[in-house]
PDB file of C-alpha atoms in Angstrom:
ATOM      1  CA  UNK A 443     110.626 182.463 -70.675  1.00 34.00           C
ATOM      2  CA  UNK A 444     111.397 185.088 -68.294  1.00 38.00           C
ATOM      3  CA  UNK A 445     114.869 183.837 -67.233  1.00 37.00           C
ATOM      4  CA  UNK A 446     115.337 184.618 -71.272  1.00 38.00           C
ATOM      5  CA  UNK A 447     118.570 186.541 -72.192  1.00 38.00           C
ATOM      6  CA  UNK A 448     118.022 188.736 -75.036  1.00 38.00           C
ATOM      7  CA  UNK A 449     120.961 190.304 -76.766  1.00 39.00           C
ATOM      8  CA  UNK A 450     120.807 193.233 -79.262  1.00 40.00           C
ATOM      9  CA  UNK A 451     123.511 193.960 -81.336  1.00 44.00           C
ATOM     10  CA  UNK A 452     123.847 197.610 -80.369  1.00 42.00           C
ATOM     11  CA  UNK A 453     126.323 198.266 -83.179  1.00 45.00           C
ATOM     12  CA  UNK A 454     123.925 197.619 -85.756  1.00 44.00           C
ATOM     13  CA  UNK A 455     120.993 198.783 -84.085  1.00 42.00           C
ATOM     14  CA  UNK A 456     122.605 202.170 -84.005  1.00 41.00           C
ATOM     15  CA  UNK A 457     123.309 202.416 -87.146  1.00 39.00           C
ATOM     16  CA  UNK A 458     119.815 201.082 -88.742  1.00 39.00           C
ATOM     17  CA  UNK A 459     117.548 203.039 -86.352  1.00 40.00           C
ATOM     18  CA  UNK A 460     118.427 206.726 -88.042  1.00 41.00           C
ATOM     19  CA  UNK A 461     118.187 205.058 -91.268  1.00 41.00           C
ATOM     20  CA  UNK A 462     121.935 204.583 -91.958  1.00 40.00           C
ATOM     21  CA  UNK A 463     123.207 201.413 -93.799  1.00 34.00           C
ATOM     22  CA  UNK A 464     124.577 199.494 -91.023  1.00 38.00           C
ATOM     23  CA  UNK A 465     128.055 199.931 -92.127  1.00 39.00           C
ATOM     24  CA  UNK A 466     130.197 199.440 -88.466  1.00 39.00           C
ATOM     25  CA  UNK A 467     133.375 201.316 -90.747  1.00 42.00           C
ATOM     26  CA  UNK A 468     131.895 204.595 -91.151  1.00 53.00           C
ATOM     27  CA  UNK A 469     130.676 207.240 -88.798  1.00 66.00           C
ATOM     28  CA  UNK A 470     130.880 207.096 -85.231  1.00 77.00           C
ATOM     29  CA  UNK A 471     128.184 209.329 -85.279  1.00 76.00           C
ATOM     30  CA  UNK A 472     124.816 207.564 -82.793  1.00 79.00           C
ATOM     31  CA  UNK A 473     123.399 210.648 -81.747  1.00 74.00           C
ATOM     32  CA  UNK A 474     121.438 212.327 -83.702  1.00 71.00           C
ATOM     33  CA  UNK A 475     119.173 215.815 -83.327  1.00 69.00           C
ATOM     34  CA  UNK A 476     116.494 213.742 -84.680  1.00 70.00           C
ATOM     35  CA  UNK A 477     116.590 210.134 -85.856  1.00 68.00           C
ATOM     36  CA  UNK A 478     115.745 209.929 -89.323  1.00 74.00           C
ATOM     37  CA  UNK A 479     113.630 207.054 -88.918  1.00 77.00           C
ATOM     38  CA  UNK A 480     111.106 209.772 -86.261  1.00 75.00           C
ATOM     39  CA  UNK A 481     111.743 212.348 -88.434  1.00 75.00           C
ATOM     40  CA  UNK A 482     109.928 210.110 -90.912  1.00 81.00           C
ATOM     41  CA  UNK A 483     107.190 208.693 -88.920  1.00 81.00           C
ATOM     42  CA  UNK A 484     106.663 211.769 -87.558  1.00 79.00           C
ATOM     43  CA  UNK A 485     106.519 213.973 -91.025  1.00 77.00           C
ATOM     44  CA  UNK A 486     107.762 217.755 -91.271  1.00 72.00           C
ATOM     45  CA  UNK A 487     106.217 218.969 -87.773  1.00 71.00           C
ATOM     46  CA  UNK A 488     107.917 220.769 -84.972  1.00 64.00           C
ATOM     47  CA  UNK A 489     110.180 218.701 -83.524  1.00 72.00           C
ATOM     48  CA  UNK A 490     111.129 221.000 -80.076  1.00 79.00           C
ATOM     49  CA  UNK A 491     111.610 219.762 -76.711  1.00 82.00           C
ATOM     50  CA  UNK A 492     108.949 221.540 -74.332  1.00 87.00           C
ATOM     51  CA  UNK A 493     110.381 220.870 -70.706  1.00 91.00           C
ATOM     52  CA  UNK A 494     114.082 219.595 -70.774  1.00 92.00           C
ATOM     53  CA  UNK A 495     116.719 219.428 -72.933  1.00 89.00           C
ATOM     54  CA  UNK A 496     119.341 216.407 -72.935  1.00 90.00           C
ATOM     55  CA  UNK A 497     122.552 217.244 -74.981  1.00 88.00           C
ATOM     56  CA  UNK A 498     123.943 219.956 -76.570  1.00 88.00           C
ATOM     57  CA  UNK A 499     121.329 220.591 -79.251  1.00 84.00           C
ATOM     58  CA  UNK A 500     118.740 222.400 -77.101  1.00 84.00           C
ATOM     59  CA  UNK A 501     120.706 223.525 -74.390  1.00 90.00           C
ATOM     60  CA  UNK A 502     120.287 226.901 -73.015  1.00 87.00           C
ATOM     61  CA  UNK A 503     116.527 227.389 -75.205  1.00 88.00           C
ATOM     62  CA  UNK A 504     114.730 229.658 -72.867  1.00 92.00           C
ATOM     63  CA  UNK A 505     111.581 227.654 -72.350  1.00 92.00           C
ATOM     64  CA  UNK A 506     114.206 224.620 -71.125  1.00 91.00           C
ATOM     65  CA  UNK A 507     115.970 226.830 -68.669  1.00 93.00           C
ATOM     66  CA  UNK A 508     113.749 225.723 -65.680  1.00 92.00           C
ATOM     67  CA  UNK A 509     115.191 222.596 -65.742  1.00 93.00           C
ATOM     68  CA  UNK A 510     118.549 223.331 -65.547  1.00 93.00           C
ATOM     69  CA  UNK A 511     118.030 224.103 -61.524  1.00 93.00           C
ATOM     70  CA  UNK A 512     116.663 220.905 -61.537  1.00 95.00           C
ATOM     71  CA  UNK A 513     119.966 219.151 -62.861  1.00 96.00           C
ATOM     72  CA  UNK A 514     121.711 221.407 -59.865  1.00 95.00           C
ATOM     73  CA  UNK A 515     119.769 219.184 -57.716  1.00 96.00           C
ATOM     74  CA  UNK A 516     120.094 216.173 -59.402  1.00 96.00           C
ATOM     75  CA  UNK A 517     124.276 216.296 -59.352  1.00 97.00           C
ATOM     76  CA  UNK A 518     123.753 217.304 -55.641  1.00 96.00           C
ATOM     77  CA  UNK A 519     121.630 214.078 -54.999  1.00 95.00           C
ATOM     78  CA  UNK A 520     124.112 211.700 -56.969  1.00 95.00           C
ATOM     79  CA  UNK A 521     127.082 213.384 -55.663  1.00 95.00           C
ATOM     80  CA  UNK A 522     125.808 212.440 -51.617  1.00 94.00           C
ATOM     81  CA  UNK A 523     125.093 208.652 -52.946  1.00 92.00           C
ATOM     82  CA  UNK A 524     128.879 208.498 -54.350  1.00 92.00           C
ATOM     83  CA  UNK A 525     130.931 207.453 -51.435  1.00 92.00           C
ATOM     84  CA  UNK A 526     132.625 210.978 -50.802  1.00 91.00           C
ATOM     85  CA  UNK A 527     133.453 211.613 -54.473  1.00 94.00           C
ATOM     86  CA  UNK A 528     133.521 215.364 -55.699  1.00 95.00           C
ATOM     87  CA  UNK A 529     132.426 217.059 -58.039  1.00 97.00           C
ATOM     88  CA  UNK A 530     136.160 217.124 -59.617  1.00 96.00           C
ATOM     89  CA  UNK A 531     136.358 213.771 -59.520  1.00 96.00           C
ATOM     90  CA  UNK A 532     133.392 213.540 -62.152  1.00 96.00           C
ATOM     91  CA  UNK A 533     134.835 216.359 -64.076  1.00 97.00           C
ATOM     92  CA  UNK A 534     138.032 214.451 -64.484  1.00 97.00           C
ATOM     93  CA  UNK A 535     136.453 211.717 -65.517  1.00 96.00           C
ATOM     94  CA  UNK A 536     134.737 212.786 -68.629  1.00 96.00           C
ATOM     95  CA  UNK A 537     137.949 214.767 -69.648  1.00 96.00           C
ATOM     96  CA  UNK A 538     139.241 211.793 -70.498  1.00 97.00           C
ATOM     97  CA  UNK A 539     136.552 210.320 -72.502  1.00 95.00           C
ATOM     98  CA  UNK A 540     135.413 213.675 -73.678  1.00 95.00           C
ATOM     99  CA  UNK A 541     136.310 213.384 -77.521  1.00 93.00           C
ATOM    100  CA  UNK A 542     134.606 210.192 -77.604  1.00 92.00           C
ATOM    101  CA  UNK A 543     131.228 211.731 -76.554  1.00 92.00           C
ATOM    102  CA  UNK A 544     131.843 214.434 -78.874  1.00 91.00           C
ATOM    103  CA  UNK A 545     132.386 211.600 -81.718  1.00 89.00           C
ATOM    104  CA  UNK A 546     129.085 210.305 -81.244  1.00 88.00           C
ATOM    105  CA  UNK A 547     127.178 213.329 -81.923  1.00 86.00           C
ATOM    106  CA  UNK A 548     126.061 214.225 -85.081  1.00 82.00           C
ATOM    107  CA  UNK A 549     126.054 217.933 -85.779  1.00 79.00           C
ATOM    108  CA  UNK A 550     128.189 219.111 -82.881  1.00 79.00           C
ATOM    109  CA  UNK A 551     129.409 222.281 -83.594  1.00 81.00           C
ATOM    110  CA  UNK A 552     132.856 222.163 -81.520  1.00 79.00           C
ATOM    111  CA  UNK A 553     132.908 225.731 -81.629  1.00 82.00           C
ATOM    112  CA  UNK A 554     129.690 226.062 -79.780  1.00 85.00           C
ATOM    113  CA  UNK A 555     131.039 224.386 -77.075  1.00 89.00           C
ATOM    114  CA  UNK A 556     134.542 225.075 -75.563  1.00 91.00           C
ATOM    115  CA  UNK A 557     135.634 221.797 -73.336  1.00 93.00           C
ATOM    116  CA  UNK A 558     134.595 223.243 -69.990  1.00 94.00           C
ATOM    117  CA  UNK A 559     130.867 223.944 -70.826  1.00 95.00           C
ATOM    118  CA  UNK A 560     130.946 220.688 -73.100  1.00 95.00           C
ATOM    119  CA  UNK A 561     131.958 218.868 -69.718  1.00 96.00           C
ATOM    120  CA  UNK A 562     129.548 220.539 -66.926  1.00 96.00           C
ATOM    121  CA  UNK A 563     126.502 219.627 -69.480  1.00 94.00           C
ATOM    122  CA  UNK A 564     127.593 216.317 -69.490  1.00 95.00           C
ATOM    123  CA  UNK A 565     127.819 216.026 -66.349  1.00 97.00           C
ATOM    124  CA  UNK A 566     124.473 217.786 -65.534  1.00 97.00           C
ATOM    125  CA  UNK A 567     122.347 215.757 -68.071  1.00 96.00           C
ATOM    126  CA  UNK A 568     124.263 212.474 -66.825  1.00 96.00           C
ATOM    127  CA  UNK A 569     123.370 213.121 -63.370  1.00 97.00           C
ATOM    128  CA  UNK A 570     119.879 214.463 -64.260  1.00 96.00           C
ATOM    129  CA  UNK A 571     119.177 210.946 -66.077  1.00 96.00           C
ATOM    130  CA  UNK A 572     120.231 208.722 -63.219  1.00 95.00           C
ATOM    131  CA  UNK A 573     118.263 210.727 -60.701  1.00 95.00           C
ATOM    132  CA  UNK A 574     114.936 210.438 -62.673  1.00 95.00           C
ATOM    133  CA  UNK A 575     115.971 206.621 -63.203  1.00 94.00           C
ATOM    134  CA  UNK A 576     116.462 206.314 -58.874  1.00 91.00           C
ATOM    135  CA  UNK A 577     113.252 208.407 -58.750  1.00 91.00           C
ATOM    136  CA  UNK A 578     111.509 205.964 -61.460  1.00 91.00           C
ATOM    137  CA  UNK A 579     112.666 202.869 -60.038  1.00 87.00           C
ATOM    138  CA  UNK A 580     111.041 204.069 -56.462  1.00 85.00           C
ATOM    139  CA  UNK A 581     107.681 205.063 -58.114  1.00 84.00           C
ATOM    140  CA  UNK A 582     107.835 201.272 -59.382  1.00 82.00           C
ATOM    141  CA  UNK A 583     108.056 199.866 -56.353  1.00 78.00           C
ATOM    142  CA  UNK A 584     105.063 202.032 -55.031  1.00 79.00           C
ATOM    143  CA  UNK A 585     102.541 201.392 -58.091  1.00 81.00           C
ATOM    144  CA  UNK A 586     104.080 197.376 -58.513  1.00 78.00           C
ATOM    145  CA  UNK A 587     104.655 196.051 -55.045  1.00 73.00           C
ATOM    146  CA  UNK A 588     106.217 192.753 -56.028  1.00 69.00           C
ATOM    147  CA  UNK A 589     109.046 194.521 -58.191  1.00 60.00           C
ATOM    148  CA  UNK A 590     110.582 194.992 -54.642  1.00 62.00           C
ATOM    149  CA  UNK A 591     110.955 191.196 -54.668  1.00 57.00           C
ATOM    150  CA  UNK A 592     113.588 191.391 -57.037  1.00 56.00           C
ATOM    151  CA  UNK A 593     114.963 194.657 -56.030  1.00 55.00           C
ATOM    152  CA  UNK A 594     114.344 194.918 -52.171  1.00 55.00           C
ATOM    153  CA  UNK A 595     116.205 198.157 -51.808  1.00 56.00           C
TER     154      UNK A 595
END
């Protein structure tokens, strides 16, 4: 049972977890403020982030803004695992898919965010997420010693 591959149709599961019909033709739109189907679990109560803030929809809220030194260090961290890539190198990298991320948001005010600042918190968050993710997968391997048998870095 645990050599078990499980497949998800992501396409679908998109689309049904913020309550939308399923429908691959419509909206490209996956991210969402709030998916509907929290929103209704969750009922009408305050639905803030209180440390960080992943994506454009709570970016720069002062009680977020600690973080943001954090994501410094983050790109900094991934950047000296990359193999002598720069910076520029990730920059130019999202330019190219950058409409596409902005497709998948729902409520993105384009206005709100001119390409350059659109790109830099892309590339902050992205960076941020993969450095908790390293930092996660070495806390694992403290608190489960045999999960270094299948991952013995």
């Amino acid at each position: 049972m645990a050599d078990a591959i499980i497949t998800i149709d992501m396409d679908n599961a998109v689309a049904t977890s913020h309550g939308g019909s399923g429908d691959r033709r419509g909206s490209r739109k996956c991210i969402f403020k709030w998916p509907q189907d929290l929103v209704d679990h969750l009922g009408d109560v305050p639905r803030m982030p209180h440390v960080v803030a992943i994506g454009p929809y709570h970016h720069g809220q002062e009680n977020l803004m600690a973080m943001e030194e954090c994501k410094s260090h983050a790109l900094s961290r991934v950047l000296s695992l990359s193999g002598g890539l720069e910076k520029s190198n990730f920059v130019e990298a999202l330019k190219k898919v950058e409409q596409d991320l902005r497709d998948h948001y729902d409520e993105l005010d384009a206005r709100s965010w001119p390409s350059n600042f659109f790109i830099e918190m892309m590339l902050l968050d992205g960076c941020f997420l993969l450095d908790f993710l390293f930092k996660l997968d070495k806390l694992v391997d403290i608190i489960i010693p045999e999960h270094r048998v299948h991952n013995p870095d």
